[in-house]
mmCIF file of C-alpha atoms and ligand atoms in Angstrom:
data_model
loop_
_atom_site.group_PDB
_atom_site.id
_atom_site.type_symbol
_atom_site.label_atom_id
_atom_site.label_comp_id
_atom_site.label_asym_id
_atom_site.label_seq_id
_atom_site.Cartn_x
_atom_site.Cartn_y
_atom_site.Cartn_z
ATOM 1 C CA MET A 1 80.779 36.588 2.756
ATOM 2 C CA PRO A 2 79.546 34.071 0.136
ATOM 3 C CA SER A 3 76.710 35.330 -2.057
ATOM 4 C CA SER A 4 73.243 33.762 -1.770
ATOM 5 C CA ALA A 5 73.784 32.168 -5.220
ATOM 6 C CA LEU A 6 76.934 30.481 -3.880
ATOM 7 C CA ILE A 7 75.050 29.208 -0.819
ATOM 8 C CA ARG A 8 72.296 27.769 -3.080
ATOM 9 C CA ASN A 9 74.985 26.098 -5.181
ATOM 10 C CA ARG A 10 76.677 24.496 -2.149
ATOM 11 C CA LEU A 11 73.331 23.348 -0.801
ATOM 12 C CA ALA A 12 72.450 21.696 -4.113
ATOM 13 C CA THR A 13 75.837 19.922 -4.154
ATOM 14 C CA ALA A 14 75.307 18.705 -0.556
ATOM 15 C CA ILE A 15 71.848 17.357 -1.450
ATOM 16 C CA ARG A 16 73.276 15.572 -4.531
ATOM 17 C CA VAL A 17 76.041 13.978 -2.416
ATOM 18 C CA ALA A 18 73.499 12.846 0.197
ATOM 19 C CA LEU A 19 71.249 11.389 -2.520
ATOM 20 C CA VAL A 20 74.145 9.438 -4.058
ATOM 21 C CA ALA A 21 74.990 8.068 -0.589
ATOM 22 C CA VAL A 22 71.374 6.992 0.026
ATOM 23 C CA VAL A 23 71.178 5.278 -3.404
ATOM 24 C CA ALA A 24 74.526 3.509 -2.783
ATOM 25 C CA LEU A 25 73.300 2.286 0.613
ATOM 26 C CA ALA A 26 70.036 1.024 -0.875
ATOM 27 C CA MET A 27 71.960 -0.790 -3.618
ATOM 28 C CA SER A 28 74.311 -2.452 -1.152
ATOM 29 C CA LEU A 29 71.312 -3.599 0.939
ATOM 30 C CA ALA A 30 69.607 -5.038 -2.154
ATOM 31 C CA ALA A 31 72.793 -6.933 -2.963
ATOM 32 C CA ALA A 32 72.857 -8.430 0.556
ATOM 33 C CA PRO A 33 72.372 -12.092 -0.510
ATOM 34 C CA THR A 34 75.607 -12.038 -2.525
ATOM 35 C CA ALA A 35 77.349 -9.926 0.109
ATOM 36 C CA GLN A 36 76.698 -12.889 2.448
ATOM 37 C CA ALA A 37 79.568 -14.685 0.782
ATOM 38 C CA ALA A 38 82.029 -11.922 1.645
ATOM 39 C CA GLY A 39 84.238 -13.208 4.451
ATOM 40 C CA GLY A 40 83.815 -13.134 8.238
ATOM 41 C CA GLY A 41 84.162 -16.119 10.561
ATOM 42 C CA PRO A 42 81.262 -18.249 11.758
ATOM 43 C CA SER A 43 78.728 -16.419 13.915
ATOM 44 C CA ILE A 44 75.555 -17.004 15.889
ATOM 45 C CA THR A 45 72.951 -14.450 16.902
ATOM 46 C CA LYS A 46 69.671 -14.684 18.790
ATOM 47 C CA LYS A 47 66.371 -12.824 18.398
ATOM 48 C CA GLN A 48 62.879 -13.272 19.727
ATOM 49 C CA PHE A 49 60.633 -15.066 17.194
ATOM 50 C CA GLY A 50 57.312 -15.019 19.006
ATOM 51 C CA THR A 51 55.318 -15.822 22.119
ATOM 52 C CA LEU A 52 53.319 -18.995 22.749
ATOM 53 C CA PRO A 53 49.692 -18.716 23.915
ATOM 54 C CA ASN A 54 50.944 -19.568 27.469
ATOM 55 C CA GLY A 55 53.288 -16.554 27.405
ATOM 56 C CA GLN A 56 56.514 -18.509 26.831
ATOM 57 C CA LYS A 57 58.978 -16.646 24.623
ATOM 58 C CA ILE A 58 60.445 -18.445 21.613
ATOM 59 C CA ASP A 59 63.833 -17.487 20.187
ATOM 60 C CA ILE A 60 65.288 -17.827 16.738
ATOM 61 C CA TYR A 61 69.037 -18.388 16.408
ATOM 62 C CA THR A 62 70.827 -17.492 13.182
ATOM 63 C CA LEU A 63 73.969 -19.505 12.469
ATOM 64 C CA ARG A 64 76.252 -18.261 9.713
ATOM 65 C CA ASN A 65 79.386 -19.945 8.403
ATOM 66 C CA SER A 66 82.467 -18.406 6.751
ATOM 67 C CA SER A 67 81.097 -19.028 3.265
ATOM 68 C CA GLY A 68 77.857 -17.152 3.918
ATOM 69 C CA MET A 69 75.485 -20.095 4.426
ATOM 70 C CA ARG A 70 72.846 -19.271 7.035
ATOM 71 C CA VAL A 71 70.670 -21.577 9.108
ATOM 72 C CA LYS A 72 67.907 -20.393 11.420
ATOM 73 C CA ILE A 73 66.733 -22.567 14.312
ATOM 74 C CA LEU A 74 63.753 -22.101 16.649
ATOM 75 C CA THR A 75 63.708 -23.106 20.301
ATOM 76 C CA TYR A 76 60.131 -24.290 19.552
ATOM 77 C CA GLY A 77 60.393 -27.888 18.289
ATOM 78 C CA GLY A 78 64.101 -27.397 17.504
ATOM 79 C CA ILE A 79 62.817 -26.357 14.093
ATOM 80 C CA LEU A 80 65.180 -25.635 11.178
ATOM 81 C CA GLN A 81 63.210 -22.563 10.097
ATOM 82 C CA SER A 82 65.423 -21.495 7.207
ATOM 83 C CA ILE A 83 68.452 -22.901 5.344
ATOM 84 C CA GLU A 84 70.069 -20.475 2.881
ATOM 85 C CA VAL A 85 72.489 -22.094 0.438
ATOM 86 C CA PRO A 86 74.005 -20.940 -2.858
ATOM 87 C CA ASP A 87 73.147 -22.283 -6.321
ATOM 88 C CA SER A 88 75.844 -22.981 -8.899
ATOM 89 C CA GLY A 89 75.996 -19.243 -9.698
ATOM 90 C CA GLY A 90 76.465 -18.282 -6.045
ATOM 91 C CA ARG A 91 72.884 -17.032 -5.565
ATOM 92 C CA PHE A 92 71.471 -17.844 -2.141
ATOM 93 C CA ALA A 93 67.946 -19.180 -1.526
ATOM 94 C CA ASN A 94 66.140 -20.671 1.444
ATOM 95 C CA VAL A 95 65.691 -24.354 0.543
ATOM 96 C CA THR A 96 63.537 -25.541 3.436
ATOM 97 C CA LEU A 97 59.774 -25.147 3.835
ATOM 98 C CA GLY A 98 58.490 -23.236 6.843
ATOM 99 C CA PHE A 99 56.616 -20.214 8.137
ATOM 100 C CA ASP A 100 57.618 -16.641 8.976
ATOM 101 C CA ASN A 101 55.637 -16.635 12.248
ATOM 102 C CA LEU A 102 55.250 -18.775 15.367
ATOM 103 C CA SER A 103 51.467 -19.010 15.323
ATOM 104 C CA ASP A 104 51.444 -20.944 12.007
ATOM 105 C CA TYR A 105 54.024 -23.382 13.401
ATOM 106 C CA VAL A 106 51.833 -23.934 16.462
ATOM 107 C CA LYS A 107 48.539 -24.233 14.603
ATOM 108 C CA LYS A 108 49.217 -25.877 11.280
ATOM 109 C CA SER A 109 52.714 -27.148 10.708
ATOM 110 C CA PRO A 110 52.969 -30.571 9.011
ATOM 111 C CA TYR A 111 56.201 -31.126 10.979
ATOM 112 C CA PHE A 112 58.215 -28.541 8.990
ATOM 113 C CA GLY A 113 61.907 -28.775 10.002
ATOM 114 C CA CYS A 114 61.247 -30.099 13.517
ATOM 115 C CA ILE A 115 62.914 -32.594 15.808
ATOM 116 C CA THR A 116 60.505 -35.519 15.675
ATOM 117 C CA GLY A 117 60.069 -37.782 18.699
ATOM 118 C CA ARG A 118 59.844 -39.611 20.979
ATOM 119 C CA TYR A 119 59.004 -42.062 18.224
ATOM 120 C CA ALA A 120 59.303 -40.569 14.752
ATOM 121 C CA ASN A 121 56.987 -42.182 12.170
ATOM 122 C CA ARG A 122 54.207 -44.647 13.003
ATOM 123 C CA VAL A 123 53.381 -47.156 15.727
ATOM 124 C CA ALA A 124 50.471 -49.422 14.750
ATOM 125 C CA LYS A 125 47.317 -48.608 16.721
ATOM 126 C CA GLY A 126 49.576 -46.665 19.100
ATOM 127 C CA ARG A 127 50.314 -49.877 20.962
ATOM 128 C CA PHE A 128 53.503 -51.692 21.911
ATOM 129 C CA THR A 129 54.619 -54.192 24.545
ATOM 130 C CA LEU A 130 57.909 -53.899 26.403
ATOM 131 C CA ASP A 131 59.099 -56.335 29.102
ATOM 132 C CA GLY A 132 55.576 -57.805 29.251
ATOM 133 C CA LYS A 133 53.812 -54.480 29.779
ATOM 134 C CA THR A 134 51.571 -53.004 27.078
ATOM 135 C CA TYR A 135 51.547 -49.249 26.495
ATOM 136 C CA GLN A 136 48.837 -47.315 24.688
ATOM 137 C CA LEU A 137 50.019 -44.152 22.924
ATOM 138 C CA ALA A 138 47.837 -41.498 21.307
ATOM 139 C CA THR A 139 46.357 -42.421 17.923
ATOM 140 C CA ASN A 140 46.794 -39.161 16.039
ATOM 141 C CA ASP A 141 47.034 -40.488 12.465
ATOM 142 C CA GLY A 142 43.931 -42.522 11.652
ATOM 143 C CA PRO A 143 44.231 -45.678 13.758
ATOM 144 C CA ASN A 144 47.968 -45.147 14.368
ATOM 145 C CA HIS A 145 50.421 -43.130 16.435
ATOM 146 C CA LEU A 146 52.524 -40.663 14.410
ATOM 147 C CA HIS A 147 55.610 -38.600 15.248
ATOM 148 C CA GLY A 148 55.383 -38.781 19.037
ATOM 149 C CA GLY A 149 51.660 -38.123 19.490
ATOM 150 C CA THR A 150 49.478 -35.097 20.163
ATOM 151 C CA LYS A 151 52.259 -33.017 21.670
ATOM 152 C CA GLY A 152 55.511 -34.542 20.497
ATOM 153 C CA PHE A 153 59.027 -33.108 20.517
ATOM 154 C CA ASP A 154 58.063 -30.893 17.553
ATOM 155 C CA LYS A 155 55.785 -28.910 19.894
ATOM 156 C CA ARG A 156 58.075 -28.681 22.941
ATOM 157 C CA VAL A 157 60.262 -25.754 23.936
ATOM 158 C CA TRP A 158 63.942 -26.671 23.891
ATOM 159 C CA GLU A 159 66.650 -25.037 25.978
ATOM 160 C CA ALA A 160 69.369 -23.588 23.753
ATOM 161 C CA HIS A 161 73.113 -23.032 24.221
ATOM 162 C CA PRO A 162 75.329 -21.668 21.436
ATOM 163 C CA VAL A 163 78.539 -23.586 20.670
ATOM 164 C CA LYS A 164 81.375 -21.828 18.773
ATOM 165 C CA ARG A 165 84.497 -23.314 17.216
ATOM 166 C CA HIS A 166 86.981 -21.831 14.762
ATOM 167 C CA ASP A 167 85.540 -23.638 11.719
ATOM 168 C CA SER A 168 81.934 -24.214 12.795
ATOM 169 C CA VAL A 169 79.115 -22.809 14.834
ATOM 170 C CA GLY A 170 76.416 -24.767 16.602
ATOM 171 C CA LEU A 171 73.379 -24.787 18.802
ATOM 172 C CA MET A 172 72.914 -27.341 21.557
ATOM 173 C CA LEU A 173 69.262 -28.042 22.343
ATOM 174 C CA THR A 174 68.113 -30.009 25.364
ATOM 175 C CA TYR A 175 64.726 -31.233 26.475
ATOM 176 C CA THR A 176 63.772 -33.520 29.347
ATOM 177 C CA SER A 177 60.583 -35.432 28.650
ATOM 178 C CA PRO A 178 59.025 -36.526 31.946
ATOM 179 C CA ASN A 179 58.099 -40.161 32.661
ATOM 180 C CA GLY A 180 54.685 -40.831 31.119
ATOM 181 C CA GLU A 181 54.665 -37.837 28.782
ATOM 182 C CA GLU A 182 52.538 -38.805 25.774
ATOM 183 C CA SER A 183 52.216 -42.171 27.616
ATOM 184 C CA TYR A 184 55.830 -43.183 26.941
ATOM 185 C CA PRO A 185 57.612 -44.830 29.872
ATOM 186 C CA GLY A 186 60.758 -43.313 31.436
ATOM 187 C CA THR A 187 62.107 -39.824 31.852
ATOM 188 C CA LEU A 188 63.954 -39.173 28.612
ATOM 189 C CA ARG A 189 66.823 -36.674 28.719
ATOM 190 C CA THR A 190 67.388 -35.548 25.159
ATOM 191 C CA LYS A 191 70.123 -33.493 23.549
ATOM 192 C CA VAL A 192 70.352 -32.471 19.910
ATOM 193 C CA VAL A 193 73.347 -30.474 18.669
ATOM 194 C CA TYR A 194 73.019 -28.724 15.318
ATOM 195 C CA THR A 195 76.425 -27.784 13.879
ATOM 196 C CA LEU A 196 76.910 -25.655 10.775
ATOM 197 C CA THR A 197 80.358 -26.290 9.329
ATOM 198 C CA ASP A 198 82.333 -24.130 6.920
ATOM 199 C CA ASP A 199 81.861 -26.731 4.164
ATOM 200 C CA ASN A 200 78.085 -26.118 4.141
ATOM 201 C CA ARG A 201 77.001 -29.079 6.214
ATOM 202 C CA ILE A 202 74.372 -29.202 8.934
ATOM 203 C CA ARG A 203 75.394 -31.934 11.314
ATOM 204 C CA MET A 204 72.805 -33.222 13.797
ATOM 205 C CA ASP A 205 74.048 -35.201 16.810
ATOM 206 C CA TYR A 206 71.329 -36.767 18.936
ATOM 207 C CA ARG A 207 71.745 -38.209 22.421
ATOM 208 C CA ALA A 208 69.191 -39.593 24.869
ATOM 209 C CA THR A 209 69.115 -41.482 28.143
ATOM 210 C CA THR A 210 66.171 -42.916 30.045
ATOM 211 C CA SER A 211 65.201 -43.682 33.647
ATOM 212 C CA ARG A 212 63.120 -46.756 32.627
ATOM 213 C CA PRO A 213 63.059 -49.101 29.632
ATOM 214 C CA THR A 214 61.445 -47.253 26.726
ATOM 215 C CA ILE A 215 61.418 -46.897 22.948
ATOM 216 C CA VAL A 216 63.014 -44.035 21.058
ATOM 217 C CA ASN A 217 63.358 -42.988 17.417
ATOM 218 C CA LEU A 218 64.431 -39.414 16.744
ATOM 219 C CA THR A 219 64.771 -37.609 13.448
ATOM 220 C CA ASN A 220 64.602 -34.222 11.795
ATOM 221 C CA HIS A 221 61.613 -33.578 9.544
ATOM 222 C CA ALA A 222 62.890 -30.835 7.210
ATOM 223 C CA TYR A 223 61.096 -30.516 3.880
ATOM 224 C CA PHE A 224 63.365 -29.429 1.032
ATOM 225 C CA ASN A 225 62.884 -27.697 -2.260
ATOM 226 C CA LEU A 226 66.316 -27.040 -3.734
ATOM 227 C CA ARG A 227 64.842 -24.499 -6.176
ATOM 228 C CA GLY A 228 63.976 -22.438 -3.083
ATOM 229 C CA GLU A 229 60.910 -22.837 -0.855
ATOM 230 C CA GLY A 230 57.725 -21.609 -2.512
ATOM 231 C CA ASN A 231 59.264 -22.025 -5.953
ATOM 232 C CA GLY A 232 57.130 -24.803 -7.438
ATOM 233 C CA ARG A 233 57.136 -28.566 -7.137
ATOM 234 C CA ILE A 234 59.965 -30.975 -6.443
ATOM 235 C CA LEU A 235 59.140 -33.424 -9.254
ATOM 236 C CA GLY A 236 62.222 -32.496 -11.321
ATOM 237 C CA HIS A 237 64.667 -33.142 -8.461
ATOM 238 C CA GLU A 238 66.853 -36.158 -9.226
ATOM 239 C CA LEU A 239 67.042 -38.507 -6.275
ATOM 240 C CA GLN A 240 69.338 -41.383 -5.501
ATOM 241 C CA ILE A 241 68.904 -43.588 -2.410
ATOM 242 C CA ASN A 242 71.472 -46.199 -1.426
ATOM 243 C CA ALA A 243 68.936 -48.873 -0.582
ATOM 244 C CA SER A 244 68.111 -52.178 -2.291
ATOM 245 C CA ARG A 245 65.185 -52.957 0.017
ATOM 246 C CA TYR A 246 62.295 -51.262 1.742
ATOM 247 C CA THR A 247 59.487 -51.992 4.179
ATOM 248 C CA PRO A 248 56.188 -52.225 2.228
ATOM 249 C CA VAL A 249 53.127 -50.812 4.015
ATOM 250 C CA ASP A 250 49.455 -51.617 4.493
ATOM 251 C CA LYS A 251 46.616 -49.201 3.734
ATOM 252 C CA THR A 252 47.307 -47.211 6.922
ATOM 253 C CA LEU A 253 51.029 -46.903 6.075
ATOM 254 C CA ILE A 254 52.122 -49.428 8.713
ATOM 255 C CA PRO A 255 54.852 -51.864 7.571
ATOM 256 C CA THR A 256 53.548 -55.328 6.767
ATOM 257 C CA GLY A 257 56.735 -56.735 8.322
ATOM 258 C CA LYS A 258 58.276 -57.783 5.007
ATOM 259 C CA ILE A 259 61.646 -56.480 3.914
ATOM 260 C CA ALA A 260 61.165 -56.435 0.154
ATOM 261 C CA ARG A 261 63.475 -55.900 -2.798
ATOM 262 C CA LEU A 262 63.185 -52.591 -4.648
ATOM 263 C CA GLY A 263 64.572 -53.937 -7.919
ATOM 264 C CA GLY A 264 62.006 -53.719 -10.737
ATOM 265 C CA THR A 265 59.632 -51.428 -8.793
ATOM 266 C CA PRO A 266 58.974 -47.694 -9.331
ATOM 267 C CA LEU A 267 60.257 -47.158 -5.794
ATOM 268 C CA ASP A 268 63.806 -48.104 -6.741
ATOM 269 C CA PHE A 269 66.085 -45.043 -6.585
ATOM 270 C CA ARG A 270 69.455 -46.773 -6.729
ATOM 271 C CA GLU A 271 70.077 -44.956 -10.026
ATOM 272 C CA PRO A 272 69.472 -41.172 -9.915
ATOM 273 C CA THR A 273 65.888 -40.637 -11.118
ATOM 274 C CA ALA A 274 63.573 -37.612 -11.164
ATOM 275 C CA ILE A 275 61.090 -37.822 -8.292
ATOM 276 C CA GLY A 276 58.206 -37.148 -10.710
ATOM 277 C CA ASP A 277 59.095 -39.806 -13.288
ATOM 278 C CA ARG A 278 57.154 -42.680 -11.713
ATOM 279 C CA ILE A 279 55.156 -40.933 -8.982
ATOM 280 C CA ASN A 280 51.795 -41.516 -10.675
ATOM 281 C CA SER A 281 52.441 -45.212 -11.221
ATOM 282 C CA GLU A 282 49.691 -47.744 -10.538
ATOM 283 C CA ASN A 283 52.035 -49.640 -8.210
ATOM 284 C CA GLN A 284 49.992 -50.566 -5.132
ATOM 285 C CA GLN A 285 52.601 -49.191 -2.712
ATOM 286 C CA ILE A 286 52.736 -45.824 -4.476
ATOM 287 C CA VAL A 287 48.945 -45.673 -4.587
ATOM 288 C CA ARG A 288 48.790 -46.404 -0.839
ATOM 289 C CA GLY A 289 51.303 -43.661 -0.065
ATOM 290 C CA GLY A 290 49.614 -41.175 -2.402
ATOM 291 C CA GLY A 291 53.119 -40.949 -3.854
ATOM 292 C CA TYR A 292 56.327 -41.826 -2.017
ATOM 293 C CA ASP A 293 55.959 -42.231 1.750
ATOM 294 C CA HIS A 294 58.146 -45.249 2.425
ATOM 295 C CA ASN A 295 60.946 -46.446 4.624
ATOM 296 C CA TYR A 296 64.074 -47.431 2.700
ATOM 297 C CA VAL A 297 66.305 -50.062 4.290
ATOM 298 C CA LEU A 298 69.739 -48.560 3.771
ATOM 299 C CA ASP A 299 72.431 -50.841 2.360
ATOM 300 C CA SER A 300 74.794 -49.550 5.077
ATOM 301 C CA ARG A 301 72.294 -51.028 7.596
ATOM 302 C CA GLY A 302 73.210 -48.265 10.007
ATOM 303 C CA ARG A 303 76.621 -49.720 10.754
ATOM 304 C CA VAL A 304 78.596 -46.702 9.514
ATOM 305 C CA LEU A 305 78.033 -43.000 9.014
ATOM 306 C CA GLY A 306 77.498 -43.249 5.266
ATOM 307 C CA LEU A 307 75.814 -41.617 2.287
ATOM 308 C CA ALA A 308 72.127 -42.536 2.337
ATOM 309 C CA ALA A 309 70.743 -40.267 -0.372
ATOM 310 C CA ARG A 310 71.761 -37.614 -2.890
ATOM 311 C CA VAL A 311 69.438 -35.112 -4.521
ATOM 312 C CA VAL A 312 70.362 -32.893 -7.474
ATOM 313 C CA GLU A 313 68.143 -30.054 -8.651
ATOM 314 C CA PRO A 314 69.170 -29.568 -12.294
ATOM 315 C CA ASP A 315 68.034 -25.923 -12.813
ATOM 316 C CA SER A 316 69.779 -24.398 -9.787
ATOM 317 C CA GLY A 317 72.571 -26.982 -9.609
ATOM 318 C CA ARG A 318 71.994 -27.325 -5.854
ATOM 319 C CA VAL A 319 72.817 -30.703 -4.313
ATOM 320 C CA LEU A 320 71.749 -32.183 -0.981
ATOM 321 C CA GLU A 321 73.354 -35.288 0.460
ATOM 322 C CA VAL A 322 71.963 -37.066 3.497
ATOM 323 C CA ILE A 323 74.600 -38.912 5.484
ATOM 324 C CA THR A 324 73.524 -41.008 8.440
ATOM 325 C CA ASP A 325 74.295 -43.888 10.778
ATOM 326 C CA GLN A 326 70.608 -44.873 10.966
ATOM 327 C CA PRO A 327 69.373 -48.099 9.322
ATOM 328 C CA GLY A 328 66.385 -46.488 7.569
ATOM 329 C CA LEU A 329 65.365 -43.453 5.568
ATOM 330 C CA GLN A 330 61.755 -42.342 5.083
ATOM 331 C CA PHE A 331 61.321 -40.738 1.689
ATOM 332 C CA TYR A 332 58.188 -38.593 1.757
ATOM 333 C CA SER A 333 57.282 -36.677 -1.410
ATOM 334 C CA GLY A 334 55.077 -34.039 0.256
ATOM 335 C CA ASN A 335 51.857 -35.750 -0.818
ATOM 336 C CA PHE A 336 49.772 -34.203 1.957
ATOM 337 C CA LEU A 337 50.693 -30.616 1.072
ATOM 338 C CA ASP A 338 47.561 -29.247 -0.569
ATOM 339 C CA GLY A 339 48.152 -25.631 -1.507
ATOM 340 C CA THR A 340 46.554 -24.170 1.630
ATOM 341 C CA LEU A 341 49.727 -23.378 3.610
ATOM 342 C CA ARG A 342 51.454 -20.064 2.935
ATOM 343 C CA GLY A 343 55.187 -20.430 3.476
ATOM 344 C CA THR A 344 58.043 -18.266 4.708
ATOM 345 C CA SER A 345 58.314 -16.066 1.615
ATOM 346 C CA GLY A 346 54.532 -15.676 1.217
ATOM 347 C CA HIS A 347 53.948 -18.334 -1.462
ATOM 348 C CA LEU A 348 51.395 -21.148 -1.150
ATOM 349 C CA TYR A 349 52.828 -24.661 -0.933
ATOM 350 C CA PRO A 350 51.125 -26.920 -3.512
ATOM 351 C CA LYS A 351 51.096 -30.707 -3.348
ATOM 352 C CA ARG A 352 54.632 -32.097 -3.685
ATOM 353 C CA SER A 353 56.376 -28.745 -3.363
ATOM 354 C CA GLY A 354 58.739 -30.192 -0.752
ATOM 355 C CA PHE A 355 60.192 -33.583 0.084
ATOM 356 C CA ALA A 356 61.566 -35.057 3.305
ATOM 357 C CA LEU A 357 64.346 -37.597 3.805
ATOM 358 C CA GLU A 358 63.983 -38.689 7.419
ATOM 359 C CA SER A 359 66.833 -40.813 8.749
ATOM 360 C CA GLN A 360 65.352 -43.199 11.280
ATOM 361 C CA HIS A 361 64.724 -46.678 12.612
ATOM 362 C CA PHE A 362 61.966 -48.469 10.744
ATOM 363 C CA PRO A 363 58.355 -47.481 11.410
ATOM 364 C CA ASP A 364 56.518 -49.643 13.952
ATOM 365 C CA SER A 365 59.750 -51.401 14.980
ATOM 366 C CA PRO A 366 58.439 -52.147 18.511
ATOM 367 C CA ASN A 367 55.894 -54.506 16.861
ATOM 368 C CA HIS A 368 58.330 -56.252 14.494
ATOM 369 C CA GLU A 369 60.911 -58.657 15.902
ATOM 370 C CA ASN A 370 62.781 -58.713 12.580
ATOM 371 C CA PHE A 371 63.405 -54.916 12.553
ATOM 372 C CA PRO A 372 66.422 -53.378 14.351
ATOM 373 C CA SER A 373 65.480 -52.664 17.958
ATOM 374 C CA THR A 374 64.391 -49.213 19.154
ATOM 375 C CA VAL A 375 64.453 -50.140 22.847
ATOM 376 C CA LEU A 376 66.507 -47.935 25.167
ATOM 377 C CA ARG A 377 67.317 -49.126 28.687
ATOM 378 C CA PRO A 378 68.564 -47.233 31.734
ATOM 379 C CA GLY A 379 72.367 -47.000 31.618
ATOM 380 C CA ASP A 380 72.449 -47.182 27.814
ATOM 381 C CA VAL A 381 72.973 -44.118 25.660
ATOM 382 C CA TYR A 382 71.020 -43.501 22.459
ATOM 383 C CA ARG A 383 73.370 -41.773 20.029
ATOM 384 C CA THR A 384 72.940 -41.026 16.366
ATOM 385 C CA THR A 385 74.238 -38.603 13.751
ATOM 386 C CA THR A 386 72.767 -37.325 10.501
ATOM 387 C CA ILE A 387 74.270 -34.729 8.175
ATOM 388 C CA TYR A 388 72.614 -32.578 5.506
ATOM 389 C CA ALA A 389 75.525 -31.734 3.173
ATOM 390 C CA PHE A 390 74.947 -28.995 0.570
ATOM 391 C CA SER A 391 76.972 -28.383 -2.577
ATOM 392 C CA THR A 392 76.452 -27.621 -6.265
ATOM 393 C CA VAL A 393 77.102 -29.402 -9.555
HETATM 394 C C1 GLA B 1 55.993 -38.380 7.564
HETATM 395 C C2 GLA B 1 54.978 -39.421 7.289
HETATM 396 C C3 GLA B 1 53.978 -38.908 6.316
HETATM 397 C C4 GLA B 1 53.359 -37.633 6.842
HETATM 398 C C5 GLA B 1 54.405 -36.624 7.127
HETATM 399 C C6 GLA B 1 53.814 -35.401 7.753
HETATM 400 O O1 GLA B 1 56.849 -38.203 6.517
HETATM 401 O O2 GLA B 1 55.515 -40.624 6.828
HETATM 402 O O3 GLA B 1 53.005 -39.854 6.093
HETATM 403 O O4 GLA B 1 52.696 -37.910 8.024
HETATM 404 O O5 GLA B 1 55.373 -37.173 7.981
HETATM 405 O O6 GLA B 1 52.718 -34.902 7.070
#
């Protein structure tokens, strides 16, 4: 029989072993962001994110690729809720602005990460004429219609279906907008497929068909801060946009109809330039936008799937490229953020702590003959692709 001293000794050893195991487990959990990079094929998981006031349940899907990049998508608004990418040292951070709860998305989101439609951006006075008939949309942005109206695609619940391939993982979202919803004509059947590839790209494929002639302009409205959301302003990000022209705006941010040259203006980003360098310029367009809030006419003119913009954040080394087949790109420097919203990681979002690069047709196209058409007719298929490609320098 072992003596009581021996028993005490064995007990002490067992406690020490258990303690070491607990500490090791805690350390491995703390190291989780780097452990993300450790192998495993692409995966997709689903959890409940919250419940809408009407009782509808909203899910959050987590897509993960083989290199550890993670993207979270909500069935509410098709929102990109989180995008975790590595910096040049392999440290992951969430680079998109958002909230950690559904209620904030419902009550106060300035279009964080959402699918924006039916008509992304502005329609002057909410009015347009198609085939001789005039339609009046909601005026939810001063005198104008913005981002699909009072309850646009950003506030709808999308049906979700996971899509898995050997080198990518995706989520197919569908939403059928009934004829007359938000006063738009035609039943619009919409499909958006988000694909996360192993080379750290988020590919967005949009498709829509209509039962009656209508207008359509879909985009994604993610705000980025490549330092990590909640980690200061975006003024040091170096931006390059492949556009030699833009559509100047009036006081209410509606295009005047001109397609003007960017050369010689503080809006020209053909050479990589820090967003903050000229943002306080006296230029009338910048003053009107309260910073940058302008549609760039891409040199590709939407004829090919090409590089529209490249952003480098010098401290982290993170790079975002926007590749699109759309003719325009709205560059918005987060001028309306005002420090009142508390984001995903609990930090307040000050003015210009996120920027958006919204691939799109030009604002107010239905009222400008000289802009590429946004009309969709029965039998035709609206199709467009935009890619957010992440890398490091
Ligand atoms: C777009 C618009 C901006 C602003 C934001 C949302 O980028 O162009 O003026 O409305 O959406 O706050």
